[in-house]
Amino acid sequence: MDIKWIEELSLNNWPSLSTLLYDGWILRFADGYTKRANSINPLHYSTCDLNTKIEHCESLYSVHQLQPTFKITPFVQPLNLDHVLEQKGYSLVDLTSVQTLDLHHINEPLLNSVIIEDQMSTEWIENYCRLNRVIDKHKDIMERMLSNIKTKKGFVSLCFEDQVIACGLGVIEREYIGLYDIVTDLSFRNQGFGEQMILNLLKWGRANGATHSYLAVVAHNEPALRLYSKLGYSEVYKYWYRVKNAVSC
């Protein structure tokens, strides 16, 4: 598989509120909720003068009260963009590992106290915001973003002792299920609940036509990296962000 395809899937399945195409770059805007949805993605050809192009992006994001944020992948165009941004004072933040998994040999889940819905419910939204500590002003943005997903969705919740202690989102497109914002209650971490929820979600994905999975995990999140390695995920590439006026990693 051309791994650049995964970037397309991730753009589609964690959508912004609005998108602007600018000389091969994809500019995303979502009122500040998550870097992924408010970043400049230089994935395709670039013909304009680079300094002028960066300055235009900076101006546009500033008008919308957003920090200019570039997502730097192995597919970045032009190839020297990361170096140019570094020289302009952009900090490197959130080094991230993109990983994939073949679903043909995943383990069967041992817990089945899982609910997977194809639409956002009020209960899922409330539990997700509680577990992931989504602040009130971002809740409406999140709902609007997730409502923009056009492919098959699975809003997953894992219950234990009559309460939801883990939840997340799976999105299927082109035989790949992407995992997004998998979160477990702090009081129940490192007890296998996250693993069981993911196995249920992957099983659902396979039943709905997925043959592979992908995800992105911040490189310093050691517990998550151990979990995904245990499940069989392996890294295919890394990306990071260059952010103006940010503290570097």
Short mmCIF file of N, CA and C in Angstrom, two decimals, residues 7 35 39-42 69-74 76 81-83 85-86 90-98 237-243 249:
data_model
loop_
_atom_site.label_atom_id
_atom_site.label_comp_id
_atom_site.label_asym_id
_atom_site.label_seq_id
_atom_site.Cartn_x
_atom_site.Cartn_y
_atom_site.Cartn_z
N GLU A 7 -2.80 9.18 4.92
CA GLU A 7 -3.03 10.59 5.17
C GLU A 7 -4.37 11.04 4.62
N LYS A 35 -5.17 19.98 16.83
CA LYS A 35 -4.22 20.40 15.80
C LYS A 35 -4.56 19.78 14.45
N SER A 39 -4.84 22.56 10.96
CA SER A 39 -3.45 22.58 10.49
C SER A 39 -3.38 22.71 8.97
N ILE A 40 -2.18 23.08 8.54
CA ILE A 40 -1.85 23.18 7.12
C ILE A 40 -1.19 21.87 6.72
N ASN A 41 -1.74 21.20 5.71
CA ASN A 41 -1.24 19.89 5.29
C ASN A 41 -0.63 20.01 3.89
N PRO A 42 0.69 20.13 3.81
CA PRO A 42 1.36 20.34 2.52
C PRO A 42 1.63 19.01 1.81
N THR A 69 -0.03 26.31 12.03
CA THR A 69 0.42 24.97 12.40
C THR A 69 0.54 24.12 11.15
N PHE A 70 1.74 23.62 10.88
CA PHE A 70 1.99 22.79 9.70
C PHE A 70 2.17 21.34 10.14
N LYS A 71 1.48 20.43 9.47
CA LYS A 71 1.67 19.00 9.71
C LYS A 71 2.76 18.50 8.75
N ILE A 72 3.84 17.98 9.32
CA ILE A 72 5.00 17.55 8.53
C ILE A 72 5.04 16.03 8.47
N THR A 73 4.80 15.50 7.28
CA THR A 73 4.82 14.06 7.04
C THR A 73 5.96 13.72 6.08
N PRO A 74 6.22 12.44 5.82
CA PRO A 74 7.23 12.10 4.81
C PRO A 74 6.85 12.55 3.41
N VAL A 76 5.70 15.60 2.57
CA VAL A 76 5.58 17.05 2.56
C VAL A 76 6.09 17.64 1.24
N LEU A 81 10.48 21.98 3.35
CA LEU A 81 9.59 22.84 4.12
C LEU A 81 9.89 22.78 5.61
N ASP A 82 10.15 21.61 6.15
CA ASP A 82 10.41 21.49 7.59
C ASP A 82 11.62 22.34 7.98
N HIS A 83 12.67 22.27 7.19
CA HIS A 83 13.87 23.06 7.49
C HIS A 83 13.58 24.56 7.41
N LEU A 85 10.71 26.08 7.87
CA LEU A 85 9.90 26.48 9.02
C LEU A 85 10.74 26.56 10.30
N GLU A 86 11.65 25.61 10.46
CA GLU A 86 12.54 25.64 11.63
C GLU A 86 13.36 26.94 11.63
N TYR A 90 9.66 28.18 13.86
CA TYR A 90 8.57 27.25 14.19
C TYR A 90 9.11 26.11 15.06
N SER A 91 8.40 25.81 16.14
CA SER A 91 8.80 24.74 17.04
C SER A 91 8.23 23.40 16.59
N LEU A 92 8.99 22.33 16.86
CA LEU A 92 8.52 20.98 16.58
C LEU A 92 7.74 20.47 17.79
N VAL A 93 6.50 20.06 17.58
CA VAL A 93 5.67 19.55 18.67
C VAL A 93 4.94 18.28 18.23
N ASP A 94 4.60 17.47 19.21
CA ASP A 94 3.74 16.28 19.03
C ASP A 94 4.26 15.32 17.97
N LEU A 95 5.50 14.84 18.15
CA LEU A 95 5.99 13.76 17.30
C LEU A 95 5.04 12.57 17.45
N THR A 96 4.58 12.02 16.33
CA THR A 96 3.50 11.03 16.33
C THR A 96 3.85 9.84 15.45
N SER A 97 3.49 8.66 15.94
CA SER A 97 3.72 7.41 15.21
C SER A 97 2.42 6.96 14.55
N VAL A 98 2.45 6.76 13.24
CA VAL A 98 1.30 6.20 12.50
C VAL A 98 1.54 4.70 12.35
N TYR A 237 5.13 5.14 9.54
CA TYR A 237 5.84 6.40 9.40
C TYR A 237 5.54 7.28 10.60
N LYS A 238 6.28 8.38 10.71
CA LYS A 238 6.06 9.38 11.75
C LYS A 238 5.69 10.71 11.12
N TYR A 239 4.99 11.53 11.89
CA TYR A 239 4.79 12.93 11.50
C TYR A 239 4.91 13.79 12.74
N TRP A 240 5.00 15.08 12.53
CA TRP A 240 5.03 16.03 13.64
C TRP A 240 4.44 17.34 13.14
N TYR A 241 4.30 18.27 14.07
CA TYR A 241 3.78 19.59 13.71
C TYR A 241 4.88 20.63 13.90
N ARG A 242 4.85 21.63 13.04
CA ARG A 242 5.64 22.83 13.24
C ARG A 242 4.65 23.95 13.58
N VAL A 243 4.83 24.54 14.77
CA VAL A 243 3.88 25.53 15.26
C VAL A 243 4.62 26.82 15.57
N CYS A 249 9.09 20.33 21.66
CA CYS A 249 9.14 19.08 22.42
C CYS A 249 10.50 18.94 23.10
#
